[in-house]
Coordinates of N, CA and C in Angstrom, one line a residue:
X158 N 22.0 -114.9 -27.4 CA 23.0 -114.8 -26.4 C 24.2 -115.7 -26.6
X159 N 25.3 -115.3 -26.2 CA 26.5 -116.0 -26.3 C 26.6 -117.1 -25.2
X160 N 27.3 -118.2 -25.5 CA 27.5 -119.2 -24.5 C 28.7 -118.8 -23.6
X161 N 29.4 -117.7 -23.9 CA 30.6 -117.3 -23.2 C 30.2 -116.7 -21.9
X162 N 30.7 -117.1 -20.7 CA 30.3 -116.5 -19.5 C 30.9 -115.1 -19.4
X163 N 30.1 -114.2 -18.7 CA 30.5 -112.8 -18.6 C 32.0 -112.6 -18.2
X164 N 32.4 -113.3 -17.2 CA 33.8 -113.1 -16.7 C 34.8 -113.5 -17.7
X165 N 34.5 -114.3 -18.7 CA 35.4 -114.7 -19.7 C 35.5 -113.7 -20.9
X166 N 34.6 -112.7 -20.9 CA 34.6 -111.7 -22.0 C 35.6 -110.6 -21.7
X167 N 35.9 -109.8 -22.7 CA 36.8 -108.6 -22.4 C 36.1 -107.6 -21.5
X168 N 34.8 -107.4 -21.7 CA 34.1 -106.5 -20.8 C 34.0 -107.0 -19.4
X169 N 33.8 -108.3 -19.3 CA 33.7 -109.0 -18.0 C 35.0 -108.9 -17.2
X170 N 36.1 -109.1 -17.9 CA 37.4 -109.0 -17.2 C 37.7 -107.6 -16.8
X171 N 37.3 -106.6 -17.7 CA 37.5 -105.2 -17.3 C 36.7 -104.9 -16.1
X172 N 35.4 -105.3 -16.1 CA 34.6 -105.1 -14.9 C 35.2 -105.6 -13.6
X173 N 35.6 -106.9 -13.7 CA 36.1 -107.6 -12.5 C 37.4 -107.0 -12.1
X174 N 38.3 -106.7 -13.0 CA 39.7 -106.3 -12.7 C 39.8 -104.8 -12.4
X175 N 38.9 -104.0 -13.0 CA 39.0 -102.5 -12.8 C 37.8 -101.9 -12.2
X176 N 36.7 -102.0 -12.9 CA 35.5 -101.3 -12.5 C 35.0 -101.6 -11.1
X177 N 34.8 -102.9 -10.8 CA 34.3 -103.2 -9.5 C 35.3 -102.8 -8.4
X178 N 36.6 -103.0 -8.4 CA 37.5 -102.5 -7.4 C 37.4 -101.0 -7.3
X179 N 37.3 -100.3 -8.5 CA 37.3 -98.8 -8.4 C 36.0 -98.3 -7.8
X180 N 34.9 -99.0 -8.0 CA 33.6 -98.7 -7.3 C 33.8 -98.8 -5.8
X181 N 34.4 -99.9 -5.4 CA 34.6 -100.1 -3.9 C 35.5 -98.9 -3.4
X182 N 36.6 -98.6 -4.1 CA 37.4 -97.5 -3.6 C 36.7 -96.2 -3.5
X183 N 35.9 -95.9 -4.5 CA 35.1 -94.6 -4.5 C 34.0 -94.6 -3.4
X184 N 33.4 -95.8 -3.2 CA 32.4 -95.9 -2.1 C 33.1 -95.7 -0.7
X185 N 34.3 -96.2 -0.6 CA 35.0 -96.0 0.6 C 35.4 -94.5 0.8
X186 N 35.7 -93.8 -0.3 CA 36.0 -92.4 -0.2 C 34.8 -91.6 0.2
X187 N 33.6 -92.0 -0.3 CA 32.4 -91.3 0.0 C 32.0 -91.5 1.5
X188 N 32.2 -92.8 2.0 CA 31.9 -93.1 3.4 C 32.8 -92.3 4.3
X189 N 34.1 -92.2 3.9 CA 35.1 -91.5 4.8 C 34.7 -90.0 4.8
X190 N 34.4 -89.5 3.6 CA 34.0 -88.0 3.6 C 32.8 -87.8 4.4
X191 N 31.8 -88.7 4.3 CA 30.6 -88.5 5.1 C 30.9 -88.5 6.6
X192 N 31.7 -89.4 7.0 CA 32.1 -89.5 8.4 C 32.8 -88.2 8.9
X193 N 33.7 -87.7 8.0 CA 34.4 -86.4 8.4 C 33.4 -85.3 8.5
X194 N 32.4 -85.2 7.5 CA 31.4 -84.2 7.6 C 30.6 -84.3 8.8
X195 N 30.2 -85.5 9.2 CA 29.4 -85.7 10.4 C 30.2 -85.2 11.6
X196 N 31.4 -85.5 11.7 CA 32.3 -85.1 12.8 C 32.4 -83.6 12.9
X197 N 32.5 -82.9 11.8 CA 32.6 -81.5 11.8 C 31.3 -80.8 12.2
X198 N 30.2 -81.5 12.0 CA 28.9 -80.9 12.3 C 28.4 -81.2 13.7
X199 N 29.1 -82.2 14.3 CA 28.7 -82.6 15.7 C 29.2 -81.6 16.7
X200 N 28.4 -81.1 17.7 CA 28.8 -80.2 18.7 C 29.9 -80.8 19.6
X201 N 30.7 -80.0 20.1 CA 31.8 -80.4 21.0 C 31.2 -81.0 22.3
X202 N 30.3 -80.3 22.9 CA 29.7 -80.7 24.2 C 28.4 -81.5 23.9
X203 N 28.4 -82.8 24.3 CA 27.2 -83.5 24.1 C 25.9 -83.0 24.8
X204 N 26.1 -82.3 25.9 CA 25.0 -81.7 26.6 C 24.4 -80.5 25.8
X205 N 25.2 -80.0 24.9 CA 24.7 -78.8 24.1 C 23.8 -79.3 22.9
X206 N 23.7 -80.6 22.7 CA 22.9 -81.1 21.5 C 21.5 -80.8 21.8
X207 N 20.8 -80.3 20.8 CA 19.3 -80.1 20.9 C 18.6 -81.4 21.0
X208 N 17.5 -81.4 21.8 CA 16.7 -82.6 21.9 C 16.1 -83.0 20.6
X209 N 16.1 -84.3 20.3 CA 15.5 -84.7 19.1 C 14.2 -85.4 19.4
X210 N 13.3 -85.3 18.4 CA 12.0 -85.9 18.5 C 12.0 -87.2 17.8
X211 N 11.2 -88.1 18.3 CA 11.1 -89.4 17.6 C 10.0 -89.4 16.6
X212 N 10.1 -90.2 15.6 CA 9.1 -90.3 14.6 C 9.6 -90.0 13.2
X213 N 8.7 -90.0 12.3 CA 9.0 -89.8 10.9 C 9.0 -88.3 10.7
X214 N 10.2 -87.7 10.2 CA 10.3 -86.3 10.0 C 9.2 -85.8 9.0
X215 N 8.9 -86.6 8.0 CA 7.9 -86.2 7.0 C 6.5 -86.0 7.7
X216 N 6.2 -86.9 8.7 CA 5.0 -86.9 9.4 C 4.9 -85.6 10.2
X217 N 6.0 -85.1 10.8 CA 6.0 -83.9 11.5 C 5.8 -82.7 10.6
X218 N 6.4 -82.7 9.4 CA 6.2 -81.6 8.5 C 4.8 -81.4 8.1
X219 N 4.1 -82.5 7.9 CA 2.7 -82.5 7.5 C 1.8 -81.8 8.5
X220 N 2.1 -81.9 9.8 CA 1.3 -81.4 10.8 C 1.6 -79.9 11.1
X221 N 2.7 -79.4 10.6 CA 3.2 -78.0 10.8 C 3.2 -77.2 9.6
X222 N 2.5 -77.6 8.6 CA 2.5 -76.8 7.3 C 1.6 -75.6 7.5
X223 N 1.9 -74.5 6.8 CA 1.1 -73.3 6.9 C -0.2 -73.6 6.2
X224 N -1.3 -73.0 6.7 CA -2.6 -73.3 6.1 C -2.6 -72.6 4.7
X225 N -3.3 -73.3 3.8 CA -3.4 -72.7 2.5 C -4.4 -71.6 2.5
X226 N -4.6 -70.9 1.3 CA -5.6 -69.8 1.2 C -7.0 -70.2 1.6
X227 N -7.4 -71.4 1.3 CA -8.7 -71.9 1.7 C -8.9 -72.1 3.2
X228 N -7.8 -72.4 3.9 CA -7.9 -72.8 5.3 C -7.6 -71.6 6.2
X229 N -7.3 -70.5 5.7 CA -6.9 -69.3 6.6 C -8.2 -68.6 7.1

């Protein structure tokens, strides 16, 4: 290993000056796009929203699976 700290290397400077800020910009874009998607999927009338059930969705799926050929 080199005694040179990462931030003092060419790759370290590139990461700090370009890669990390670009990652933040792209994550911001993803978050903004996700918010817009959620807004377009949300019903206009809050009373029209279907009732949601509480609990683990995977747990609900396990209880409502079709019986296999041995269980029919």
